mmCIF file of C-alpha atoms in Angstrom:
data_model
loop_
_atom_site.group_PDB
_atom_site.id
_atom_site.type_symbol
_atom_site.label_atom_id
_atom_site.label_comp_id
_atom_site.label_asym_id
_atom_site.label_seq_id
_atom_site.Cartn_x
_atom_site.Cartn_y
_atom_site.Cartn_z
ATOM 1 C CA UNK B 3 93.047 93.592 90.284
ATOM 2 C CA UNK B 4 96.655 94.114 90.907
ATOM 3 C CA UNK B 5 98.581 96.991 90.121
ATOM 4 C CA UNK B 6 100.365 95.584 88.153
ATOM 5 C CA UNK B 7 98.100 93.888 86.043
ATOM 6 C CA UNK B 8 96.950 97.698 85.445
ATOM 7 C CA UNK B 9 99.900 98.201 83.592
ATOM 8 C CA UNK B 10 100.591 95.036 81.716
ATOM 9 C CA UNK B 11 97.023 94.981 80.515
ATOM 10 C CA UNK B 12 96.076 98.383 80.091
ATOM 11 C CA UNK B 13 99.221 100.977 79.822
ATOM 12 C CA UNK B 14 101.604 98.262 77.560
ATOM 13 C CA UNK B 15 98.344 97.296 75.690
ATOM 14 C CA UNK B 16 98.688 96.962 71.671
ATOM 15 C CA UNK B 17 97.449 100.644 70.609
ATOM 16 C CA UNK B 18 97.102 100.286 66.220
ATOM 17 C CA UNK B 19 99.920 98.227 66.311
ATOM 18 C CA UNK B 20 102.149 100.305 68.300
ATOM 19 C CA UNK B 21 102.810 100.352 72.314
ATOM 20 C CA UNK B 22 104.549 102.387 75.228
ATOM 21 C CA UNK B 23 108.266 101.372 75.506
ATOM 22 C CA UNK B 24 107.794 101.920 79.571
ATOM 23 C CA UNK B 25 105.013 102.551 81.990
ATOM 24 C CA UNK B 26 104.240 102.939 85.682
ATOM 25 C CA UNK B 27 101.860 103.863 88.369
ATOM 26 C CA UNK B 28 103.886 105.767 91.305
ATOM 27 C CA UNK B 29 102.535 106.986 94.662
ATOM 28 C CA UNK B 30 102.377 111.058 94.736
ATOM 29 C CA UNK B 31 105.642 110.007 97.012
ATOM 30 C CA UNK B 32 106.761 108.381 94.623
ATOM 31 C CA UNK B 33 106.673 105.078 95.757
ATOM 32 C CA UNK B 34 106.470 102.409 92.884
ATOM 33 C CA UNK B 35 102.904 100.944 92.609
ATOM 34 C CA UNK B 36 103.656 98.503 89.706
ATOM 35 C CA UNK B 37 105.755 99.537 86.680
ATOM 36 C CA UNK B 38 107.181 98.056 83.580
ATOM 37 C CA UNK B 39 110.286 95.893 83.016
ATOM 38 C CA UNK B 40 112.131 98.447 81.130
ATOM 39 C CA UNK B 41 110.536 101.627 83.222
ATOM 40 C CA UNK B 42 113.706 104.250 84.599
ATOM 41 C CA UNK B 43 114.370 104.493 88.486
ATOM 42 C CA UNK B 44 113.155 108.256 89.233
ATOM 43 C CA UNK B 45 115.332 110.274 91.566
ATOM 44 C CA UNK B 46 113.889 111.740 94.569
ATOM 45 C CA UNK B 47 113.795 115.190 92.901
ATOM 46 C CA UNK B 48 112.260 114.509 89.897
ATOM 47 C CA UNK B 49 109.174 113.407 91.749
ATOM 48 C CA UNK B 50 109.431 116.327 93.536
ATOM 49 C CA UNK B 51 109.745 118.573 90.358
ATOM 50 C CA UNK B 52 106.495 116.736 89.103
ATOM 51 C CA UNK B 53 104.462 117.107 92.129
ATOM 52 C CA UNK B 54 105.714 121.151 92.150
ATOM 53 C CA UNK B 55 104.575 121.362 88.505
ATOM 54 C CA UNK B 56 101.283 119.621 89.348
ATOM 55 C CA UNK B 57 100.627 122.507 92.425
ATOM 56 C CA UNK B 58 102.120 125.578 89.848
ATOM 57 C CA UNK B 59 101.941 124.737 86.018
ATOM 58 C CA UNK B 60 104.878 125.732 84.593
ATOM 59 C CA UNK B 61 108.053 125.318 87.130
ATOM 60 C CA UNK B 62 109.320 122.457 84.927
ATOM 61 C CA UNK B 63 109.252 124.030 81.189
ATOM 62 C CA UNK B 64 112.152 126.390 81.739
ATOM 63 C CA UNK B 65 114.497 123.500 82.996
ATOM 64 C CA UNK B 66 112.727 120.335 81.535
ATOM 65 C CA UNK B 67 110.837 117.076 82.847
ATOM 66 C CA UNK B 68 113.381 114.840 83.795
ATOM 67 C CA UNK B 69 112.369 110.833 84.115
ATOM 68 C CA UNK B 70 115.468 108.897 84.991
ATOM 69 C CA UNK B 71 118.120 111.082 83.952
ATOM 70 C CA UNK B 72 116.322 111.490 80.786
ATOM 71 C CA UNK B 73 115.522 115.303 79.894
ATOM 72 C CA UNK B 74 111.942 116.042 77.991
ATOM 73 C CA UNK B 75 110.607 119.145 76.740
ATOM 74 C CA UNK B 76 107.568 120.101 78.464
ATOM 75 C CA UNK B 77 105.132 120.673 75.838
ATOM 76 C CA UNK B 78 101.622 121.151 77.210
ATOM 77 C CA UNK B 79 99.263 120.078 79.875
ATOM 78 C CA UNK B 80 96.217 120.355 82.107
ATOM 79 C CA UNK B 81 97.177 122.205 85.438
ATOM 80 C CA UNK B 82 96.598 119.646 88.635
ATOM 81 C CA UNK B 83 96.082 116.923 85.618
ATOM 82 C CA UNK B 84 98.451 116.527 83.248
ATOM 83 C CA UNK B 85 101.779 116.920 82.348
ATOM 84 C CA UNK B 86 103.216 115.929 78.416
ATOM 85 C CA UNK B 87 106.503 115.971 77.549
ATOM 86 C CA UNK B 88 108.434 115.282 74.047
ATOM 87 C CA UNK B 89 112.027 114.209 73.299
ATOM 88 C CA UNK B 90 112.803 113.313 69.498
ATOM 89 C CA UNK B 91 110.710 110.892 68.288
ATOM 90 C CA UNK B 92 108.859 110.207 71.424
ATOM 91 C CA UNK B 93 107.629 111.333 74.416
ATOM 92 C CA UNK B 94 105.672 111.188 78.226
ATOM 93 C CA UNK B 95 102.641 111.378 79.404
ATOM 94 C CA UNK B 96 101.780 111.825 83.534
ATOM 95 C CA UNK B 97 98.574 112.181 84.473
ATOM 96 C CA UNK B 98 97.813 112.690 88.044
ATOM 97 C CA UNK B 99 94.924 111.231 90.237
ATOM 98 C CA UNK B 100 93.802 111.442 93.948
ATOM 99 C CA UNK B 101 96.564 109.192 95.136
ATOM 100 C CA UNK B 102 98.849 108.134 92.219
ATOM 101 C CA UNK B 103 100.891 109.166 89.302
ATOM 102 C CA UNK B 104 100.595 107.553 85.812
ATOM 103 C CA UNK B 105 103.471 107.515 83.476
ATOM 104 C CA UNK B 106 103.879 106.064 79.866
ATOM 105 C CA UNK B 107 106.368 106.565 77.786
ATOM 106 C CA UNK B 108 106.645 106.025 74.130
ATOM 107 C CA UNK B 109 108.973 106.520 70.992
ATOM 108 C CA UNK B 110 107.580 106.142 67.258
ATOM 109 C CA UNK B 111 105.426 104.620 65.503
ATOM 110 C CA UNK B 112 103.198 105.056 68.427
ATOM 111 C CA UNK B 113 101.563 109.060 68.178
ATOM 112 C CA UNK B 114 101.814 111.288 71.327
ATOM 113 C CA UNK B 115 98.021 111.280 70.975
ATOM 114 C CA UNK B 116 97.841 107.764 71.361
ATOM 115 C CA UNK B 117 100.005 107.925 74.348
ATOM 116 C CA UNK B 118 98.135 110.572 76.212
ATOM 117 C CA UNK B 119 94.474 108.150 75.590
ATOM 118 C CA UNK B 120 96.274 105.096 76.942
ATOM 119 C CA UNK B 121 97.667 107.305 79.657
ATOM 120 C CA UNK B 122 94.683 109.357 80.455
ATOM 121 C CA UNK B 123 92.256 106.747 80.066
ATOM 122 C CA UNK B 124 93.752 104.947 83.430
ATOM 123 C CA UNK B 125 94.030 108.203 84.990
ATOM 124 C CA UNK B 126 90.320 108.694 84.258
ATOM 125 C CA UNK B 127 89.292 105.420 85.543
ATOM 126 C CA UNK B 128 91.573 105.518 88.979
ATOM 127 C CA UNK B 129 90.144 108.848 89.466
ATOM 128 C CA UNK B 130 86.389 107.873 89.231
ATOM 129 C CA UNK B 131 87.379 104.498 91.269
ATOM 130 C CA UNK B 132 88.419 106.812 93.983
ATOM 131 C CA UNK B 133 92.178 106.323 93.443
#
């Protein structure tokens, strides 16, 4: 299966009516595996910012999770697993593997809970596939 199909069919997938507005799957380097249409170009140190908080929980809350210029609040994760983030009515989900980084973004209707199972799901999957 391609990468991309990874996204199109399982990260922008119909979730109770609702869906992410963007989605990717990045090398730790942060080399674009597949991603969506509408998914922001990340700067160099914003992967680098994600990778740190990955390795030491916590570096990004006092200045923010940035994704594309865009600022979240980081609001709670799993240290070496996942990082969530919130701004307004939506949010982010990353969630880490052996190789990759999966990101999906959303905005309301669709529930940061529902974001984080689409999100984590993958994550889950790659992981046990090795990836």
């Amino acid at each position: 299966m391609s990468w991309q199909t990874y996204v199109d069919d399982h990260l922008m997938c119909d979730v109770e009516g609702s869906r992410l507005t963007a989605a990717a799957i990045l090398g730790q380097d942060g080399s674009v595996w597949a991603q969506s249409a509408n998914f922001p170009q990340l700067k160099p140190e914003e992967i680098t910012g994600i990778n740190n908080d990955f390795a030491e929980p916590g570096t990004l809350a006092p200045t923010g999770l940035f994704i594309g210029g865009t600022k979240y609040m980081v609001i709670q994760g799993e240290p070496n697993a996942v990082i969530r983030g919130k701004k307004g009515a939506g949010g982010v989900t990353i969630k880490k593997t052996t190789q990759a980084l999966v990101f999906g973004i959303y905005e309301e209707p669709m529930t940061p809970g529902q974001c984080n199972m689409v999100v984590e799901r993958l994550g889950d999957y790659l992981i046990e596939s090795g990836l």
